[in-house]
Tab-separated table of C-alpha atoms in Angstrom:
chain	number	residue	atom	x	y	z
A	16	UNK	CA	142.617	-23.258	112.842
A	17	UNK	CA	144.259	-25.549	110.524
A	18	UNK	CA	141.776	-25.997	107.576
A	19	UNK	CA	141.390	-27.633	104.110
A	20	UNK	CA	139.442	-26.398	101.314
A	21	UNK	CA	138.810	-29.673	99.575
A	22	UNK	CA	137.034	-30.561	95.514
A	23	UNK	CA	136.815	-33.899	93.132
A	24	UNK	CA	137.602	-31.061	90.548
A	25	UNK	CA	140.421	-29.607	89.335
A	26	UNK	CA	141.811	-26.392	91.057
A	27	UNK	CA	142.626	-24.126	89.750
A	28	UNK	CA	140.506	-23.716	87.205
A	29	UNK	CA	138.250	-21.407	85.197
A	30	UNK	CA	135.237	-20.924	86.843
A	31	UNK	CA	133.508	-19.489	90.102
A	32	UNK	CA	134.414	-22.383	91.918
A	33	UNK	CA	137.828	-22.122	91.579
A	34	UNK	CA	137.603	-18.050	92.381
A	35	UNK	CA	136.356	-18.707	95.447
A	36	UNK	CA	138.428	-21.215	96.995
A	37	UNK	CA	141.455	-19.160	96.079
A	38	UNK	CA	139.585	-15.630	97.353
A	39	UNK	CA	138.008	-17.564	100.555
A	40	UNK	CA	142.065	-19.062	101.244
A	41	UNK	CA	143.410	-15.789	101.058
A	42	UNK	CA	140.865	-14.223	103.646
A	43	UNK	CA	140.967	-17.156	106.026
A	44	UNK	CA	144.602	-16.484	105.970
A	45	UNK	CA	144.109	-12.814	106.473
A	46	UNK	CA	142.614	-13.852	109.730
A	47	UNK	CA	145.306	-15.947	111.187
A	48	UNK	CA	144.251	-19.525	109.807
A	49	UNK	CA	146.210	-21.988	108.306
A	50	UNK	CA	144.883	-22.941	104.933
A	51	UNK	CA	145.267	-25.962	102.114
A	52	UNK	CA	143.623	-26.849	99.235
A	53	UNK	CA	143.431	-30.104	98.171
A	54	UNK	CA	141.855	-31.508	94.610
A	55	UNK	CA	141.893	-33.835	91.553
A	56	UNK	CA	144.894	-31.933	90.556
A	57	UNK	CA	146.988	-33.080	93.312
A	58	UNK	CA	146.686	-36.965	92.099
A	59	UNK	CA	150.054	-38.085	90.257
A	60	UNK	CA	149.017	-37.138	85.930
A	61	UNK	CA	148.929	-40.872	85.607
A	62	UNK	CA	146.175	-41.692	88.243
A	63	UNK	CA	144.265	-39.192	86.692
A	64	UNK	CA	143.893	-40.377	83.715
A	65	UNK	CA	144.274	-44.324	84.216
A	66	UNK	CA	142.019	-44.862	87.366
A	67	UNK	CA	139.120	-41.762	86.502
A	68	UNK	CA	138.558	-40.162	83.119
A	69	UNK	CA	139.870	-43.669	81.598
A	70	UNK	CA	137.287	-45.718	82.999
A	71	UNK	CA	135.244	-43.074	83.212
A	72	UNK	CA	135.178	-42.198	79.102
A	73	UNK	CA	134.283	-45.909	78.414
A	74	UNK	CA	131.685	-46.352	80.673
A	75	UNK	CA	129.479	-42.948	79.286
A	76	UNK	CA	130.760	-44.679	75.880
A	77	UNK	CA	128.623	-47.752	77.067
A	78	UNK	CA	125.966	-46.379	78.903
A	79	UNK	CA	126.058	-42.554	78.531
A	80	UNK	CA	125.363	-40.988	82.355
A	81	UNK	CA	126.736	-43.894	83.889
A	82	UNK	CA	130.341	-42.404	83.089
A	83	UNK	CA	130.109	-39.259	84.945
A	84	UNK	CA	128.903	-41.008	88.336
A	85	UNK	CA	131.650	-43.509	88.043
A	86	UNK	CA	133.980	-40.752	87.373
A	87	UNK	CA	133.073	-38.565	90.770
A	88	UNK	CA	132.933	-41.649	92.839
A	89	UNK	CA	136.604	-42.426	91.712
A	90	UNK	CA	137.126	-39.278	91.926
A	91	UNK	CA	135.695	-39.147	95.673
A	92	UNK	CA	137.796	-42.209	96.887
A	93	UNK	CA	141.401	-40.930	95.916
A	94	UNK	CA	140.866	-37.494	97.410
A	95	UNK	CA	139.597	-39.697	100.736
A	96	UNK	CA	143.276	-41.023	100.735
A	97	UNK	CA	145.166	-37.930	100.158
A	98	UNK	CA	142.978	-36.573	103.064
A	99	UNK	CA	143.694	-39.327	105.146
A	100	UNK	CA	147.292	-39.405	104.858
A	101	UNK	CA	147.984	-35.618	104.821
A	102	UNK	CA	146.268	-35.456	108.044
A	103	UNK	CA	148.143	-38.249	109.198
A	104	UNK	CA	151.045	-36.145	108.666
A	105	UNK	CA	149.810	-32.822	109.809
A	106	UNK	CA	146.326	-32.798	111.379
A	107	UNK	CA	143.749	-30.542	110.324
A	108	UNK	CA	140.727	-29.352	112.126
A	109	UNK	CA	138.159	-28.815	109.804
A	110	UNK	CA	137.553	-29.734	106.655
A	111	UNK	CA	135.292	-27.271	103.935
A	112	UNK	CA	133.935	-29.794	100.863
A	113	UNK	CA	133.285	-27.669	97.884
A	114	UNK	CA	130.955	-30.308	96.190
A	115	UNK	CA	129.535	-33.783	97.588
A	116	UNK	CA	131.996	-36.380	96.211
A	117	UNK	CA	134.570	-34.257	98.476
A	118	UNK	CA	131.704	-34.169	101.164
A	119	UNK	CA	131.681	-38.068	100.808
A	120	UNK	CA	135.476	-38.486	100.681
A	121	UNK	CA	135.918	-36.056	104.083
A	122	UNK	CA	133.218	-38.303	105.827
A	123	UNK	CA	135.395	-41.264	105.443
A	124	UNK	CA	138.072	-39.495	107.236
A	125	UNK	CA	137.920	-38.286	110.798
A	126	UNK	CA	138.046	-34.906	110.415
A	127	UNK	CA	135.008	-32.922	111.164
A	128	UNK	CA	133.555	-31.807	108.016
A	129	UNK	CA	131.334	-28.657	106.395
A	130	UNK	CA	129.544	-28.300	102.730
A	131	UNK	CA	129.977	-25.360	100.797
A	132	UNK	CA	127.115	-25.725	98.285
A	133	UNK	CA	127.421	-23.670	94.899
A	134	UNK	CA	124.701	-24.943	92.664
A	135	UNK	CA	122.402	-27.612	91.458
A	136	UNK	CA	124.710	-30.091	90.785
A	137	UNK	CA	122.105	-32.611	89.054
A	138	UNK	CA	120.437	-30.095	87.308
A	139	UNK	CA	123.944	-28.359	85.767
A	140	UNK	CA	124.969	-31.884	84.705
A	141	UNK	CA	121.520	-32.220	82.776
A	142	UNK	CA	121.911	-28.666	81.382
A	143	UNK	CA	125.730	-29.627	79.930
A	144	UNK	CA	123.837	-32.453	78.680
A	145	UNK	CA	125.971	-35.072	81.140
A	146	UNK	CA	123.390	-36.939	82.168
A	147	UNK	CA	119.134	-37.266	80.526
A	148	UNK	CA	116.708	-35.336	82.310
A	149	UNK	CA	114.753	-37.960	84.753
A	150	UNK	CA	116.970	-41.231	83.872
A	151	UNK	CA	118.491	-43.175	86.309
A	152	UNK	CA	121.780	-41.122	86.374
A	153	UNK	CA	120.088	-38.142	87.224
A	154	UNK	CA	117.969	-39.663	89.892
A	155	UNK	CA	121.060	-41.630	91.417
A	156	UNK	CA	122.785	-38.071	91.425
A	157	UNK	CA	120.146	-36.237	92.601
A	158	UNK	CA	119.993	-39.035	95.733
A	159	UNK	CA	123.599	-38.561	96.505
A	160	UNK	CA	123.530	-34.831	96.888
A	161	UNK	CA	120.442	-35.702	99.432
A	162	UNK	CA	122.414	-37.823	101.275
A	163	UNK	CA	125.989	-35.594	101.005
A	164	UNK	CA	123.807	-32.203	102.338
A	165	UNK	CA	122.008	-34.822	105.422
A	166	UNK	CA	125.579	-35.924	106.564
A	167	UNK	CA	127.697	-32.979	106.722
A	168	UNK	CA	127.832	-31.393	109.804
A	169	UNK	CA	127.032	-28.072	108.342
A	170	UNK	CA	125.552	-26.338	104.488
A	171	UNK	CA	126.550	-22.901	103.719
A	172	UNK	CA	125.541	-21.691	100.622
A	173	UNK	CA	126.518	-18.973	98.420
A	174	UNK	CA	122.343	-17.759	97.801
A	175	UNK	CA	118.758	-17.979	98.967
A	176	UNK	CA	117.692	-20.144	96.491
A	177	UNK	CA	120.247	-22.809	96.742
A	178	UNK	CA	119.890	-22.227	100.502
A	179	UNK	CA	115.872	-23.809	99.875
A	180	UNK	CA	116.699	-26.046	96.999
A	181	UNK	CA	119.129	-27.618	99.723
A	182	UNK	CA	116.053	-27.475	102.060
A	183	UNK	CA	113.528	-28.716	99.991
A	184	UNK	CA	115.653	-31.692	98.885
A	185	UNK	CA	117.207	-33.133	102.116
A	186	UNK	CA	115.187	-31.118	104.690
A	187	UNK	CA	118.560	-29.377	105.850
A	188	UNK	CA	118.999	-26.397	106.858
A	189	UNK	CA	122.144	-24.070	105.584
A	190	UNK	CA	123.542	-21.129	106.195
A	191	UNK	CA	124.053	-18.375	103.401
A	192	UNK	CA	127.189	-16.670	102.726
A	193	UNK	CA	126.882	-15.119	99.491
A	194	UNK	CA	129.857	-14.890	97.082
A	195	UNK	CA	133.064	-12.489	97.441
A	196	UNK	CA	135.748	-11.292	95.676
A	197	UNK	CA	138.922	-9.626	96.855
A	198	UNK	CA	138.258	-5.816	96.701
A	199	UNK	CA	141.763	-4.675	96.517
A	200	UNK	CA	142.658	-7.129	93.912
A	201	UNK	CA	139.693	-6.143	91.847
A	202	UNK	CA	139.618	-2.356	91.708
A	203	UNK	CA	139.204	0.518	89.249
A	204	UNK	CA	142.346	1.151	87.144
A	205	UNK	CA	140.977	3.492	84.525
A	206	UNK	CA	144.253	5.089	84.032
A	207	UNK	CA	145.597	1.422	82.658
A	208	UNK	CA	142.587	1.372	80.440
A	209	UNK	CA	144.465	2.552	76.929
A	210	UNK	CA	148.011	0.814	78.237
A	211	UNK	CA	146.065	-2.683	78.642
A	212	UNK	CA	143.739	-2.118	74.986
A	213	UNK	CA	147.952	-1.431	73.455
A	214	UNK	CA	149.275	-4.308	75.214
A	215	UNK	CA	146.345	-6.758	73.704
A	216	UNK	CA	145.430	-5.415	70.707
A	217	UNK	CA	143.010	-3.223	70.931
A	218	UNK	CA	141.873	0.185	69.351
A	219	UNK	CA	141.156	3.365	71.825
A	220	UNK	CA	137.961	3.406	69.699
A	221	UNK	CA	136.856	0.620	69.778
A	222	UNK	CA	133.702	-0.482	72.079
A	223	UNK	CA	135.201	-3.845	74.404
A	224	UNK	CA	131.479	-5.405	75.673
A	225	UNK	CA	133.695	-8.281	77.788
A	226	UNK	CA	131.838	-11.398	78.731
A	227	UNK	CA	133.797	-13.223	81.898
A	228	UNK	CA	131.888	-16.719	81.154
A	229	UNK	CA	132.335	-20.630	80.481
A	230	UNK	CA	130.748	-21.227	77.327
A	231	UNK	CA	128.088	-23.433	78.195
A	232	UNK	CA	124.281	-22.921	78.248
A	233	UNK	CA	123.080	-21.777	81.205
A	234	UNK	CA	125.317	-18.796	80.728
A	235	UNK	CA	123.274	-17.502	78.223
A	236	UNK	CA	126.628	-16.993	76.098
A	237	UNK	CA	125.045	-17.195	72.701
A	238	UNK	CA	122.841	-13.685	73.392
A	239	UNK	CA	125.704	-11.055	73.463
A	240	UNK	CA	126.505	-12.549	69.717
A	241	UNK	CA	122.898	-12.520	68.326
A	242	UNK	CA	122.540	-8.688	69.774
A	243	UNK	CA	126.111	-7.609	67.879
A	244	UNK	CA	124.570	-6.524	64.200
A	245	UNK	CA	121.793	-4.563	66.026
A	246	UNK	CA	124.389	-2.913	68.433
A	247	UNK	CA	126.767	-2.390	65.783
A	248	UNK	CA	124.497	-0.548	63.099
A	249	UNK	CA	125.033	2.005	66.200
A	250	UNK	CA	127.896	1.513	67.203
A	251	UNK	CA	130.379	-0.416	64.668
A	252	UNK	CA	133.374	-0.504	66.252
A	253	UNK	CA	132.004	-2.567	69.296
A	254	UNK	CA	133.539	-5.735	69.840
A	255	UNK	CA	132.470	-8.787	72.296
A	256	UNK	CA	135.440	-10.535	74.207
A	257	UNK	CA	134.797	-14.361	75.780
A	258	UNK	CA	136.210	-15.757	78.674
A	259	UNK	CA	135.928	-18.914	78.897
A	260	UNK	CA	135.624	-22.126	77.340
A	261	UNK	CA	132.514	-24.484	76.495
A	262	UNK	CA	130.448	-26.368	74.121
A	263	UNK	CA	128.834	-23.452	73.419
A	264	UNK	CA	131.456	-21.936	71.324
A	265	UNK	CA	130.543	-23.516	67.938
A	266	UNK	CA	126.937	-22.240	68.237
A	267	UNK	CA	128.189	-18.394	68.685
A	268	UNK	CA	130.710	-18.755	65.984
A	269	UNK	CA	128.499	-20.300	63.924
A	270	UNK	CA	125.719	-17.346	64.220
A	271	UNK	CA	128.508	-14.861	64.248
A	272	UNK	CA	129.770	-16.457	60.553
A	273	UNK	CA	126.316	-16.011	59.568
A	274	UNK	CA	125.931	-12.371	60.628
A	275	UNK	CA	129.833	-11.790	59.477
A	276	UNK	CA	130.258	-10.547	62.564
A	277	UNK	CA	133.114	-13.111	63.231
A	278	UNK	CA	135.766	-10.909	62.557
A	279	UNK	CA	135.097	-8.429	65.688
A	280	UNK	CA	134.090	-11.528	67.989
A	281	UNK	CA	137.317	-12.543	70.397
A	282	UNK	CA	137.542	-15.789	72.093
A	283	UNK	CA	139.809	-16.062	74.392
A	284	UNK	CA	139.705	-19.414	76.145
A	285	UNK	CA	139.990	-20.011	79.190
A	286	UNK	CA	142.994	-17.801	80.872
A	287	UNK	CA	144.083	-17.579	84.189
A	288	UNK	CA	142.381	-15.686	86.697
A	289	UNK	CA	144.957	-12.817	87.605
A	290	UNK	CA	144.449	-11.554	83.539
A	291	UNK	CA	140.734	-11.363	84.590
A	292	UNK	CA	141.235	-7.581	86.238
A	293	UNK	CA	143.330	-6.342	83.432
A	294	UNK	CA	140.074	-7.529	80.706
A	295	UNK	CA	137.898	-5.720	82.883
A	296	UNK	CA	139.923	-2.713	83.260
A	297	UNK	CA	140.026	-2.317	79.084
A	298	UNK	CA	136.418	-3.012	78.729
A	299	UNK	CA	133.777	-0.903	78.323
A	300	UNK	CA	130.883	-2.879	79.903
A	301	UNK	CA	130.836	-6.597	81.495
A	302	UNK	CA	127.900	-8.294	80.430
A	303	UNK	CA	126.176	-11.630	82.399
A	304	UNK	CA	123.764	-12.939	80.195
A	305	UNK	CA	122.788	-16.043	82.026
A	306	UNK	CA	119.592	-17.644	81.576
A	307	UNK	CA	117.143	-20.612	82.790
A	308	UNK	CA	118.624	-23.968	82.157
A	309	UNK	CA	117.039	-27.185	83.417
A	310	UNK	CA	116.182	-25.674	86.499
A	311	UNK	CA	119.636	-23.850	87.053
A	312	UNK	CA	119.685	-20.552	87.957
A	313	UNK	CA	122.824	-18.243	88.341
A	314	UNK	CA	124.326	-17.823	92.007
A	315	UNK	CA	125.925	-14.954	93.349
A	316	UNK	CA	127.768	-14.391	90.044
A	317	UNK	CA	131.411	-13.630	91.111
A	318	UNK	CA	132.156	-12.381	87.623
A	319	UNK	CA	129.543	-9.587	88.067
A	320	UNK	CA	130.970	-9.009	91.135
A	321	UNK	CA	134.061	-8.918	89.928
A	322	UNK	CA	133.088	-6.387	87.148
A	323	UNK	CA	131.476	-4.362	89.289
A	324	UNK	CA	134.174	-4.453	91.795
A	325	UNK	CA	136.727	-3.225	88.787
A	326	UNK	CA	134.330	-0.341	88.588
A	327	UNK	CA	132.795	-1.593	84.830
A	328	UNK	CA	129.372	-0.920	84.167
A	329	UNK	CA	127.543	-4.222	84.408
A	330	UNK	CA	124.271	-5.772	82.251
A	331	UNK	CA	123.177	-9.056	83.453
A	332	UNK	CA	119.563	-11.119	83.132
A	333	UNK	CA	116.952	-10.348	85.500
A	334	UNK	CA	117.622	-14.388	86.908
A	335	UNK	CA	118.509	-16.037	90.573
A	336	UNK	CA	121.510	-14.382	92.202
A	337	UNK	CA	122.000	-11.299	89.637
A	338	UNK	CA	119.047	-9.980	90.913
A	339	UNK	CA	120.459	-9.601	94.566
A	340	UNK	CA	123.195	-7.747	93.681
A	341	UNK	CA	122.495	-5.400	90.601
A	342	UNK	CA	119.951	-3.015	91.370
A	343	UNK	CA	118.807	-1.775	87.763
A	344	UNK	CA	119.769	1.796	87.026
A	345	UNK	CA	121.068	2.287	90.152
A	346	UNK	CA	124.126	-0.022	90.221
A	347	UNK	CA	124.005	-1.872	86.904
A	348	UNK	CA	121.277	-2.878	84.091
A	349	UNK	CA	118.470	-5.879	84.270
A	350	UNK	CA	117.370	-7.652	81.082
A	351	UNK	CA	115.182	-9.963	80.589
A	352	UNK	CA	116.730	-13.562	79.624
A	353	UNK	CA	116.997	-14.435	76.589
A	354	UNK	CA	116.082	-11.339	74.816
A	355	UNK	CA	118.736	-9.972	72.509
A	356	UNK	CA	116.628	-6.904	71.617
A	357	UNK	CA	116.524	-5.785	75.306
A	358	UNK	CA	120.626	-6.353	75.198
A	359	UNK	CA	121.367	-4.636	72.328
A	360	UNK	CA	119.532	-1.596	73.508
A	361	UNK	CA	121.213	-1.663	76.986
A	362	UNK	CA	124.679	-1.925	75.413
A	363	UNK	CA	123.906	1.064	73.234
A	364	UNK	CA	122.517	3.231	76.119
A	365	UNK	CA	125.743	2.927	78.222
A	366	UNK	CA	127.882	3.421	74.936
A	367	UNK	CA	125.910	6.276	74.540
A	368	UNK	CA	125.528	7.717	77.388
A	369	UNK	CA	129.095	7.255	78.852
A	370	UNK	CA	128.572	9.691	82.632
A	371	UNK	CA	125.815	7.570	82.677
A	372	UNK	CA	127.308	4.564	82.964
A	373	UNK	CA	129.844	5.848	84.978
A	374	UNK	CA	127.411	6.432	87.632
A	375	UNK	CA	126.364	2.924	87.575
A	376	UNK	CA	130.170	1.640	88.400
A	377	UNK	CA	130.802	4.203	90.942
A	378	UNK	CA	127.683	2.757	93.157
A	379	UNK	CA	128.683	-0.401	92.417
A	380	UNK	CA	132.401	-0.231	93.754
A	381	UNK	CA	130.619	1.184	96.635
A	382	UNK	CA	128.036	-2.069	96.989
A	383	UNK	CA	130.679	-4.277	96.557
A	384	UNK	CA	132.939	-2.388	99.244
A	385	UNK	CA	129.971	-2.208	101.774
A	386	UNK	CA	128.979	-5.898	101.218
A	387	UNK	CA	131.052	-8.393	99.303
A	388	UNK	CA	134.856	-8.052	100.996
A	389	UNK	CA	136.512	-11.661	101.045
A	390	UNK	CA	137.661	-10.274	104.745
A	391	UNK	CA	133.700	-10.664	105.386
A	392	UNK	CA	132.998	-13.445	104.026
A	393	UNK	CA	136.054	-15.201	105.699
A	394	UNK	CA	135.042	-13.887	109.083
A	395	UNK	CA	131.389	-15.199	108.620
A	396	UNK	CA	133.297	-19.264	107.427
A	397	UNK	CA	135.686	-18.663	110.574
A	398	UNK	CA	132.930	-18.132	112.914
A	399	UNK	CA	130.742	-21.043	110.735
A	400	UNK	CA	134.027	-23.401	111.533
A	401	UNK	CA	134.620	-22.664	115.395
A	402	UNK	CA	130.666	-23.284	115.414
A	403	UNK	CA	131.080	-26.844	114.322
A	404	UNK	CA	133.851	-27.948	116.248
A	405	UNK	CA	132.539	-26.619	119.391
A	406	UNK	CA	129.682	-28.715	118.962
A	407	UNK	CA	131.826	-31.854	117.969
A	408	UNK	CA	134.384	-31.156	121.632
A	409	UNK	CA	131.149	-31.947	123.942
């Protein structure tokens, strides 16, 4: 099959999104299939910014909200053309819509056309604070991913959850295929562990808690900091490592200034995805905090899996998605959200007890061998695909 992996956003980029178009491409291609990705980033720089985030920035500047759904309906009608004319050029089969302004711009074309669904997408734009919580923005969004999940031909999604939400909203019924990673790209490589702490910086002593996150609230980012004097009266060489980028930031520097704590706080930004495995191989614990936020709840995380795949001991909240795949004190450790106390004493137990934790990563490499392969999951979209267009040739 000849296929397109299609988004309004930008790809790449940092963020699960983004991880799994590039993992899901490079397992559909595994299998034979012919693969393209196709996004914002494509447009010419100067379309970008002239006809979208220009007329998007003064419109929220007007009427904050009203910006954003200007912005993905722009968005949605130049990624229609580039559709249209690249399978002009070279026909493709199927088309897989990683959000619904690329649902609405495949629609338009006449390529047959499935929804990969990865969150809430009106309730994540009301926890970044995008749109008001029950204004007309959010119930104008809310509509359009109604109408984006009745028209597609098919929903996957990547958990239970948003597999109901997706039910309970447009009455339509979708198919779950949780999230993947590539399991030979992220492996154990304990024998790189000191090599990668020289090569960045970083003491043999010292205790790496990495956090693999965007910055932003529902990610609970602001915990890990707020549990670093109690873990450190312990343990005083540990040291937190972010990932990621988001409005968030201030907040944790601002309560790491205030606990002087700063100093042995690391932000890295956002960085490309193929330094992700070396982070985790330096690191002695990954940590998902995320929380509750406007009615979001974390997916299958790929950065857990992802950690646990690098065979890291793993802490995440007790919330949506973590909860399928980290099976406390068997694979990984459960807190609750929100609750630096219960961090802080998690983080110390695997410090302390190091064969402990080791445990933990070893049946977790085995989990995410067993269950989470990108070969899987691209087997599971190939037979999703052939599905669809049998249905659409009679």
């Amino acid at each position: 099959m000849r296929i397109l992996l299609a988004t309004v956003f930008n790809y790449p980029h940092t963020g699960g999104l983004s991880t799994h178009m590039t993992t899901l491409k490079a397992g559909l291609e595994q299998l034979g299939h012919e693969v393209e990705t196709l996004s914002f980033s494509d447009l010419p720089y100067y379309k970008q910014q002239f006809f979208a985030k220009g007329p998007s920035f003064f419109m929220n500047r007007m009427a904050p909200g009203k910006g954003i759904l200007l912005g993905h309906k722009l968005r949605s009608g130049m990624l229609r053309d580039m559709i249209k004319k690249k399978h002009e050029d070279k026909p493709y089969d199927i088309v897989n819509a990683q959000d619904i302004y690329a649902t609405f711009a495949a629609l338009e074309t006449p390529v047959p056309t499935v929804t990969t669904v990865h969150g809430y997408m009106t309730y994540e734009a009301i926890s970044r604070g995008s749109i008001k919580t029950e204004s007309v923005e959010a119930r104008v969004l809310q509509a359009k991913e109604r109408e984006a999940y009745e028209q597609t031909r098919q929903i996957i999604t990547v958990d239970f959850r948003i597999r109901d939400y997706v039910k309970n909203l447009a009455a339509a019924d979708g198919i779950r295929v949780h999230n993947f990673i590539d399991v030979d790209q992220f492996r154990p490589q304990t024998e790189r562990k000191q090599e990668l702490r020289e090569k960045y910086g970083f003491a043999e002593d010292d205790h790496i808690v990495f956090i693999p996150r965007r910055l932003t609230k529902k990610n609970g980012v602001i915990y890990p900091a707020k549990a670093l004097p109690t873990i450190q009266e312990q343990f005083p060489k540990t040291r937190l490592i972010y990932a990621g980028s988001g409005e968030e930031e201030a907040a944790i520097r601002t309560i790491c200034e205030k606990n002087s704590t700063i100093s042995t706080v690391h932000f890295l930004g956002d960085i490309p995805h193929e330094l992700m495995k070396d982070y985790y191989a330096m690191s002695d614990i990954t940590m998902v905090p995320s929380v509750h936020s406007e009615g979001v709840e974390e997916a299958t995380s790929i950065s857990a899996l992802e950690a646990m795949g690098s065979g890291v001991p793993v802490i995440a909240s007790k919330v949506g998605g973590l909860k399928e795949i980290v099976q406390h004190g068997e694979n990984g450790l459960l807190v609750e959200e929100k609750n630096d106390e219960q961090i802080a004493d998690a983080v110390c137990q695997l410090l302390r007890y190091h064969d402990f934790g080791q445990r933990l990563a070893v049946k977790a490499r085995l989990k995410i061998e067993e269950e989470y392969s990108h070969i899987s999951a691209a087997t599971k979209y190939s037979s999703i695909y052939e599905t669809v267009l049998s249905k659409v040739s009679t």
